[in-house]
Amino acid sequence: MRVDPRVAHTRRVVLDAAVELLTECGFDRITIDAIADRCGVARSTVYRNWPDRHQLLAEAFDSMCDLGDVPDTGSVEGDLTALGRELARGLTDEPWGKAISSLVGAATYDPELRQGQAEFSRQRRDEVGRIFERAIARGEVAPTEDVGELTTLFAAPFFYRRLLSQQPLDAGFVERHVATTLRRIATR
């Protein structure tokens, strides 16, 4: 089905405005009026394309979160290092990294946003999990290891540092964390 180019353009303009506002002020303070004002369209135009604020914000956040392909360097160390660098950069410099703390806060009180946050988390866990699945297939990680547990072991400290402790996610952290993860895998 072919989409009218004017509709596609309008949807892009509205999504771009929603992304800007998510980055600037977070999930809680965004209204459809603010988005419509930002991009210069009528509220009815926004509602014609998205039935409610939650769906628009979920799509806007999702559009921010293209983390690229899961690294496949041929080794678990290389994959974790590449992913760790990208994750640290995204959480520090990308619009989604700035917006995620407001998503976590808003999702605490909003079931629809909580559902969106859960989907975002599931997709990210699946991506990290592929690294450990390949490592198991290559014999770098014992086949008895729980991929979900390894995924949490690796990813959680990035989000903890960004969302709670406000410690830097610099190259030194990534290097130390990859080394720690590899030592934990090796000793199990």
Short mmCIF file of C-alpha atoms in Angstrom, two decimals:
data_model
loop_
_atom_site.label_atom_id
_atom_site.label_comp_id
_atom_site.label_asym_id
_atom_site.label_seq_id
_atom_site.Cartn_x
_atom_site.Cartn_y
_atom_site.Cartn_z
CA MET A 1 0.00 0.00 0.00
CA ARG A 2 1.40 3.34 -1.06
CA VAL A 3 1.38 6.13 1.52
CA ASP A 4 0.57 9.64 0.36
CA PRO A 5 3.87 11.59 0.51
CA ARG A 6 2.12 14.46 2.29
CA VAL A 7 0.92 12.11 5.04
CA ALA A 8 4.39 10.59 5.35
CA HIS A 9 5.91 14.08 5.60
CA THR A 10 3.38 15.16 8.23
CA ARG A 11 4.01 12.03 10.30
CA ARG A 12 7.78 12.64 10.12
CA VAL A 13 7.39 16.29 11.19
CA VAL A 14 5.19 15.31 14.14
CA LEU A 15 7.55 12.52 15.20
CA ASP A 16 10.54 14.86 14.96
CA ALA A 17 8.75 17.39 17.18
CA ALA A 18 7.87 14.67 19.69
CA VAL A 19 11.51 13.48 19.74
CA GLU A 20 12.74 17.03 20.36
CA LEU A 21 10.30 17.49 23.22
CA LEU A 22 11.14 14.10 24.73
CA THR A 23 14.79 15.12 24.77
CA GLU A 24 14.07 18.56 26.20
CA CYS A 25 11.45 17.86 28.84
CA GLY A 26 10.70 14.15 29.13
CA PHE A 27 7.55 12.06 28.96
CA ASP A 28 5.57 13.60 31.81
CA ARG A 29 5.42 17.15 30.49
CA ILE A 30 4.63 16.54 26.83
CA THR A 31 1.15 17.24 25.55
CA ILE A 32 -0.39 16.84 22.13
CA ASP A 33 -0.83 20.63 22.10
CA ALA A 34 2.90 21.13 22.66
CA ILE A 35 3.76 18.72 19.87
CA ALA A 36 1.27 20.33 17.48
CA ASP A 37 2.60 23.80 18.33
CA ARG A 38 6.21 22.70 17.88
CA CYS A 39 5.65 21.33 14.39
CA GLY A 40 2.92 23.72 13.23
CA VAL A 41 0.09 21.26 12.61
CA ALA A 42 -3.39 21.08 14.05
CA ARG A 43 -4.16 18.80 16.99
CA SER A 44 -6.66 17.00 14.77
CA THR A 45 -3.82 16.14 12.38
CA VAL A 46 -1.87 14.56 15.22
CA TYR A 47 -4.91 12.57 16.39
CA ARG A 48 -5.65 11.45 12.84
CA ASN A 49 -2.26 9.71 12.78
CA TRP A 50 -2.04 8.57 16.41
CA PRO A 51 -5.14 7.73 18.43
CA ASP A 52 -3.56 8.86 21.69
CA ARG A 53 -0.54 10.49 23.29
CA HIS A 54 0.90 7.17 24.48
CA GLN A 55 1.11 5.69 21.00
CA LEU A 56 2.73 8.83 19.62
CA LEU A 57 5.30 9.00 22.42
CA ALA A 58 6.04 5.28 22.16
CA GLU A 59 6.64 5.61 18.42
CA ALA A 60 8.77 8.73 18.92
CA PHE A 61 10.90 7.01 21.54
CA ASP A 62 11.22 3.92 19.36
CA SER A 63 12.38 6.09 16.46
CA MET A 64 15.15 7.45 18.71
CA CYS A 65 16.42 4.02 19.66
CA ASP A 66 18.06 2.65 16.57
CA LEU A 67 21.13 1.14 18.20
CA GLY A 68 22.39 -0.32 14.96
CA ASP A 69 23.34 -3.92 14.38
CA VAL A 70 24.44 -6.18 17.19
CA PRO A 71 28.24 -6.36 16.99
CA ASP A 72 29.70 -9.58 15.61
CA THR A 73 33.47 -9.34 15.82
CA GLY A 74 34.05 -13.07 16.14
CA SER A 75 34.74 -13.06 19.87
CA VAL A 76 32.67 -12.43 22.98
CA GLU A 77 35.26 -9.91 24.20
CA GLY A 78 35.16 -7.96 20.94
CA ASP A 79 31.37 -8.07 20.80
CA LEU A 80 30.93 -6.90 24.40
CA THR A 81 33.51 -4.13 23.94
CA ALA A 82 31.83 -2.86 20.77
CA LEU A 83 28.37 -3.06 22.31
CA GLY A 84 29.55 -1.49 25.55
CA ARG A 85 31.05 1.47 23.71
CA GLU A 86 27.87 1.96 21.70
CA LEU A 87 25.64 1.63 24.75
CA ALA A 88 27.76 4.09 26.75
CA ARG A 89 27.73 6.57 23.87
CA GLY A 90 23.98 6.22 23.40
CA LEU A 91 23.14 6.64 27.07
CA THR A 92 25.45 9.65 27.30
CA ASP A 93 25.05 11.47 23.98
CA GLU A 94 21.98 10.28 22.10
CA PRO A 95 18.47 11.69 22.49
CA TRP A 96 17.15 8.32 23.73
CA GLY A 97 19.77 8.32 26.49
CA LYS A 98 18.55 11.70 27.66
CA ALA A 99 14.89 10.65 27.51
CA ILE A 100 15.18 7.25 29.15
CA SER A 101 15.25 8.52 32.73
CA SER A 102 11.95 10.32 32.17
CA LEU A 103 10.50 7.15 30.61
CA VAL A 104 11.47 5.10 33.64
CA GLY A 105 9.93 7.67 35.98
CA ALA A 106 6.73 8.13 33.99
CA ALA A 107 6.31 4.37 33.46
CA THR A 108 6.18 3.89 37.22
CA TYR A 109 2.76 5.57 37.26
CA ASP A 110 1.50 4.96 33.74
CA PRO A 111 0.63 1.38 32.65
CA GLU A 112 0.72 2.21 28.94
CA LEU A 113 4.17 3.76 29.18
CA ARG A 114 5.26 0.82 31.35
CA GLN A 115 4.25 -1.49 28.51
CA GLY A 116 6.36 0.58 26.09
CA GLN A 117 9.31 0.53 28.46
CA ALA A 118 9.00 -3.25 28.84
CA GLU A 119 9.06 -3.68 25.05
CA PHE A 120 12.12 -1.42 24.74
CA SER A 121 13.87 -3.45 27.45
CA ARG A 122 12.92 -6.78 25.86
CA GLN A 123 14.30 -5.72 22.49
CA ARG A 124 17.58 -4.54 24.03
CA ARG A 125 17.93 -7.75 26.09
CA ASP A 126 17.35 -9.82 22.96
CA GLU A 127 20.14 -7.92 21.18
CA VAL A 128 22.62 -8.47 24.01
CA GLY A 129 21.46 -12.06 24.33
CA ARG A 130 22.49 -12.76 20.74
CA ILE A 131 26.09 -11.96 21.68
CA PHE A 132 26.03 -14.57 24.44
CA GLU A 133 24.22 -17.12 22.25
CA ARG A 134 26.97 -16.80 19.63
CA ALA A 135 29.62 -17.05 22.37
CA ILE A 136 28.03 -20.29 23.58
CA ALA A 137 27.95 -21.62 20.00
CA ARG A 138 31.67 -20.78 19.59
CA GLY A 139 32.54 -22.48 22.89
CA GLU A 140 33.61 -19.25 24.62
CA VAL A 141 30.83 -19.55 27.19
CA ALA A 142 29.59 -22.74 28.83
CA PRO A 143 26.33 -24.03 27.31
CA THR A 144 24.87 -24.31 30.81
CA GLU A 145 24.93 -20.53 31.26
CA ASP A 146 21.63 -18.67 31.37
CA VAL A 147 21.66 -16.14 28.51
CA GLY A 148 19.12 -13.92 30.27
CA GLU A 149 21.24 -13.80 33.40
CA LEU A 150 24.39 -13.00 31.41
CA THR A 151 22.53 -10.26 29.57
CA THR A 152 21.48 -8.63 32.84
CA LEU A 153 24.98 -9.08 34.24
CA PHE A 154 26.39 -7.13 31.31
CA ALA A 155 23.76 -4.45 30.60
CA ALA A 156 22.49 -3.49 34.05
CA PRO A 157 25.58 -1.56 35.21
CA PHE A 158 25.31 0.80 32.22
CA PHE A 159 21.76 1.75 33.14
CA TYR A 160 22.56 1.90 36.86
CA ARG A 161 25.41 4.35 36.23
CA ARG A 162 23.29 6.49 33.91
CA LEU A 163 20.01 6.48 35.83
CA LEU A 164 20.99 6.21 39.49
CA SER A 165 24.61 6.92 40.32
CA GLN A 166 25.24 9.48 37.55
CA GLN A 167 28.78 8.15 37.17
CA PRO A 168 30.46 8.56 33.79
CA LEU A 169 30.10 5.94 31.10
CA ASP A 170 33.55 6.48 29.67
CA ALA A 171 35.98 4.21 27.84
CA GLY A 172 37.63 3.21 31.11
CA PHE A 173 34.35 2.01 32.56
CA VAL A 174 33.55 0.00 29.41
CA GLU A 175 36.98 -1.64 29.44
CA ARG A 176 36.80 -2.51 33.14
CA HIS A 177 33.23 -3.78 32.89
CA VAL A 178 33.96 -6.03 29.90
CA ALA A 179 36.96 -7.47 31.77
CA THR A 180 34.82 -8.04 34.88
CA THR A 181 32.08 -9.72 32.84
CA LEU A 182 34.59 -12.02 31.15
CA ARG A 183 36.16 -12.97 34.51
CA ARG A 184 32.74 -13.81 35.92
CA ILE A 185 31.90 -15.97 32.92
CA ALA A 186 35.27 -17.73 33.15
CA THR A 187 34.91 -18.56 36.85
CA ARG A 188 31.44 -20.10 36.63
#
